[in-house]
Amino acid sequence: MEPRVKLWVEKDGKLALSAYRVRLLRLIDETGSLAEAADRMGLSYRRAWGKLREIESNLGIKLVASEAGGAGGGGSRLTEDGRRLIEIFERFQAATERDLAREFARFFAEAGRG
């Protein structure tokens, strides 16, 4: 047996961050493109754009700076706030998983002694 948990962060009762949303942000950062990030996640551009706007709205901060396309091309990049939130969420998630594994082992070891 292994424990599983889905972790998300809310602000004022609204979903702000989750592994899914952080993955979208990370892919935007890695590819420099919201369209490419959407494609890699199997999302339509419109859905990815909507998720990004929802995250920014719920957090009240700008996470991605975009430049319109055209002859020179466009692109998207994370703001410093966006990069910082990814780092914090991923560190928080890793710590939560470590604690979960430790507590799971402790509780289920106790159950095995009974």
Short mmCIF file of C-alpha atoms in Angstrom, two decimals:
data_model
loop_
_atom_site.label_atom_id
_atom_site.label_comp_id
_atom_site.label_asym_id
_atom_site.label_seq_id
_atom_site.Cartn_x
_atom_site.Cartn_y
_atom_site.Cartn_z
CA MET A 1 0.00 0.00 0.00
CA GLU A 2 1.06 3.55 -0.67
CA PRO A 3 -0.58 6.80 0.36
CA ARG A 4 -1.76 9.26 -2.27
CA VAL A 5 -2.83 12.84 -1.82
CA LYS A 6 -3.93 15.64 -4.16
CA LEU A 7 -2.61 18.95 -2.99
CA TRP A 8 -3.94 22.35 -3.91
CA VAL A 9 -3.80 25.86 -2.50
CA GLU A 10 -6.79 28.17 -2.23
CA LYS A 11 -6.94 31.89 -1.71
CA ASP A 12 -10.16 33.36 -0.35
CA GLY A 13 -11.91 30.05 -1.08
CA LYS A 14 -10.82 29.99 -4.73
CA LEU A 15 -8.45 27.44 -6.24
CA ALA A 16 -5.11 29.15 -6.83
CA LEU A 17 -2.43 26.48 -7.29
CA SER A 18 -2.34 22.75 -7.88
CA ALA A 19 0.10 20.32 -9.46
CA TYR A 20 -1.83 20.65 -12.74
CA ARG A 21 -1.68 24.45 -12.72
CA VAL A 22 1.98 24.49 -11.68
CA ARG A 23 2.76 22.07 -14.53
CA LEU A 24 1.17 24.53 -16.98
CA LEU A 25 3.27 27.37 -15.57
CA ARG A 26 6.44 25.26 -15.67
CA LEU A 27 5.81 24.30 -19.31
CA ILE A 28 5.25 27.95 -20.23
CA ASP A 29 8.58 28.73 -18.61
CA GLU A 30 10.37 25.84 -20.34
CA THR A 31 8.95 26.42 -23.81
CA GLY A 32 8.50 30.18 -23.84
CA SER A 33 5.07 29.57 -25.34
CA LEU A 34 1.57 29.21 -23.93
CA ALA A 35 0.55 27.42 -27.15
CA GLU A 36 3.37 24.88 -26.81
CA ALA A 37 2.64 24.38 -23.10
CA ALA A 38 -1.03 23.77 -23.92
CA ASP A 39 -0.10 21.29 -26.66
CA ARG A 40 2.21 19.33 -24.34
CA MET A 41 -0.59 19.07 -21.79
CA GLY A 42 -3.16 18.05 -24.40
CA LEU A 43 -5.15 21.26 -23.88
CA SER A 44 -6.60 23.69 -26.34
CA TYR A 45 -4.88 27.08 -26.35
CA ARG A 46 -8.15 28.65 -25.21
CA ARG A 47 -8.43 26.32 -22.20
CA ALA A 48 -4.79 26.91 -21.21
CA TRP A 49 -5.22 30.66 -21.59
CA GLY A 50 -8.36 30.51 -19.45
CA LYS A 51 -6.57 28.51 -16.73
CA LEU A 52 -3.73 31.00 -16.70
CA ARG A 53 -6.12 33.96 -16.38
CA GLU A 54 -8.03 32.12 -13.64
CA ILE A 55 -4.82 31.49 -11.64
CA GLU A 56 -3.73 35.12 -11.99
CA SER A 57 -7.18 36.38 -11.05
CA ASN A 58 -7.48 34.12 -8.01
CA LEU A 59 -4.01 35.06 -6.78
CA GLY A 60 -4.25 38.72 -7.72
CA ILE A 61 -0.80 38.76 -9.36
CA LYS A 62 0.64 38.60 -12.86
CA LEU A 63 2.44 35.29 -13.47
CA VAL A 64 3.11 35.40 -17.21
CA ALA A 65 4.26 38.20 -19.49
CA SER A 66 3.35 37.67 -23.14
CA GLU A 67 4.39 39.31 -26.37
CA ALA A 68 2.15 39.18 -29.41
CA GLY A 69 3.26 37.07 -32.36
CA GLY A 70 3.97 38.33 -35.82
CA ALA A 71 7.02 38.42 -38.07
CA GLY A 72 9.42 38.42 -35.12
CA GLY A 73 7.42 35.82 -33.25
CA GLY A 74 5.84 36.22 -29.88
CA GLY A 75 6.23 34.36 -26.70
CA SER A 76 5.41 34.02 -23.05
CA ARG A 77 7.66 34.05 -20.05
CA LEU A 78 7.06 33.73 -16.37
CA THR A 79 7.37 36.76 -14.18
CA GLU A 80 9.58 36.58 -11.10
CA ASP A 81 6.38 36.03 -9.07
CA GLY A 82 5.50 33.12 -11.35
CA ARG A 83 8.89 31.48 -10.94
CA ARG A 84 8.84 32.02 -7.19
CA LEU A 85 5.38 30.45 -6.85
CA ILE A 86 6.44 27.37 -8.82
CA GLU A 87 9.47 26.94 -6.59
CA ILE A 88 7.50 27.42 -3.38
CA PHE A 89 4.67 25.08 -4.45
CA GLU A 90 7.08 22.34 -5.53
CA ARG A 91 9.05 22.59 -2.28
CA PHE A 92 5.80 22.55 -0.29
CA GLN A 93 4.55 19.53 -2.26
CA ALA A 94 7.82 17.63 -1.71
CA ALA A 95 7.73 18.35 2.03
CA THR A 96 4.09 17.27 2.21
CA GLU A 97 4.87 14.00 0.43
CA ARG A 98 7.80 13.30 2.79
CA ASP A 99 5.58 13.96 5.82
CA LEU A 100 2.79 11.86 4.34
CA ALA A 101 5.12 8.91 3.74
CA ARG A 102 6.52 9.17 7.27
CA GLU A 103 3.10 9.37 8.91
CA PHE A 104 1.73 6.60 6.70
CA ALA A 105 4.58 4.31 7.78
CA ARG A 106 4.05 5.22 11.43
CA PHE A 107 0.27 4.69 11.44
CA PHE A 108 0.26 1.54 9.37
CA ALA A 109 3.17 0.05 11.34
CA GLU A 110 1.03 0.58 14.46
CA ALA A 111 -1.93 -1.10 12.73
CA GLY A 112 0.26 -4.09 11.85
CA ARG A 113 1.14 -4.66 15.51
CA GLY A 114 -2.45 -5.08 16.57
#
